[in-house]
Amino acid sequence: MQDRSQYSAAASLLGYIYQCRLALLESLKRLKSDPDIAVAIETLDDVVFEKDGSPTEVIQVKHHIARKASLTNASTDLWKTIRIWCDLFSGGLSEENSILCLMTTEESAENSAARHLRIEGRNIAEAETLLLQTSQTSSNESNKEGYQKFNSLTPEQRRALLERVYILDNCPLSKDLQTHLSEELWGHCERQYADQFLKYLEGWWLQRVVAGIDGSELTDIADKEIDSESLKHKKHKILKITGREIDGQLDSLREQFKSDSLPIHPEIQSADPDVTPFVNLVFAKQLRLIALPEHRIQRAAKNFYKAAEQRSRWVRESLLIDNDLEQYDDILIEEWAIRFDQAKDSLPVDPTSDDQIASGKKVFQWVEAEAHIPIRPSCQESFITRGTYQMLANRLRVGWHPEFQSRLVAQSAEDNL
């Protein structure tokens, strides 16, 4: 039983990820001709495309791991979708131009209602006949509610409903979505960065979707939009992402993937890591030498983590040229050396401990507030500079206290006794 439950959970997760990725693919396709679209990803089933606040397409997404010709007249996927559409149609989906789509990885069976509702070779009258025949003769209990709702429509309502319905079968399998997404993004960046461009876009997209799942950006569907009693019992919450927002992210990524920039991964940019593993590293000990408050040490630790993660990501993704990181580190060290020597030379001949701490704080305050040294001209994220300085401090290549090297070497020797 546990294995079956785990399989069901895994299949549901895979289906939802597929739904999210397919929504991105379909958004990119529509964005070419209409920047004013909005896509609404429901927490359970639908993807809805809107314009001016009204739905233009309501898409049911059905994912199956393997391709099979099982979209028959009594298909459970088909009748679950018809049930939902009947609710929408009879309850308040009144936009004449609204399209209802079933996008499925399955293939519609020959001479089936689904085959007659495809874009090519549409025959609405034949589809209606086959669906009515199935709903009145099939004993499939799983489809019973769908059968009842379809039969409860008047002939005029059934025809009006089916005129809006499009079955898009043979949709890309999950394993093939990567190729289709890459094709839609062709020309957005240099060829060698295409895979990474897509990864960063999907990272942003899934982060936006997750923001909806956790409730921080969900929007209620108004009762006037969907008035069906059978839908009201559900919490109908959706996440809306506008075409303008997608366009903006594409523009941002195009800039980041130019030769004078580097992309910043959204998960790293917004990360709020547990810094407990870092607060006893050498860079943190350096900050305690200048009596820095713990909350500032924790902030430095976050920058340390984020810079280390992003630098590692750039290396793994082959986004750097030759010895970019080594050259960047050398530039930071050179700039630090000027400030460090200036602060040290300003000390009195026989400095007190407080004098030395004040000198170190002055150097570190420069790192916190003024040292804006991008690794590339258009890569402007400040945590890269601040965090890289912490990485260098962790290796004792830079420091803040005038005697940071001798004191930390001595402290290390004591710790090893």
Coordinates of C-alpha atoms in Angstrom, one line a residue, residues 14 96 113 135 167 262 380 385 392:
L14 CA 5.4 14.7 -12.2
E96 CA -18.1 33.8 -26.6
A113 CA -15.2 11.9 -30.4
S135 CA -22.9 8.7 -21.9
I167 CA -8.6 18.3 -28.2
L262 CA 26.8 36.8 -16.2
Q380 CA 25.8 44.3 -10.9
T385 CA 31.5 41.4 -4.5
L392 CA 39.1 35.6 0.2

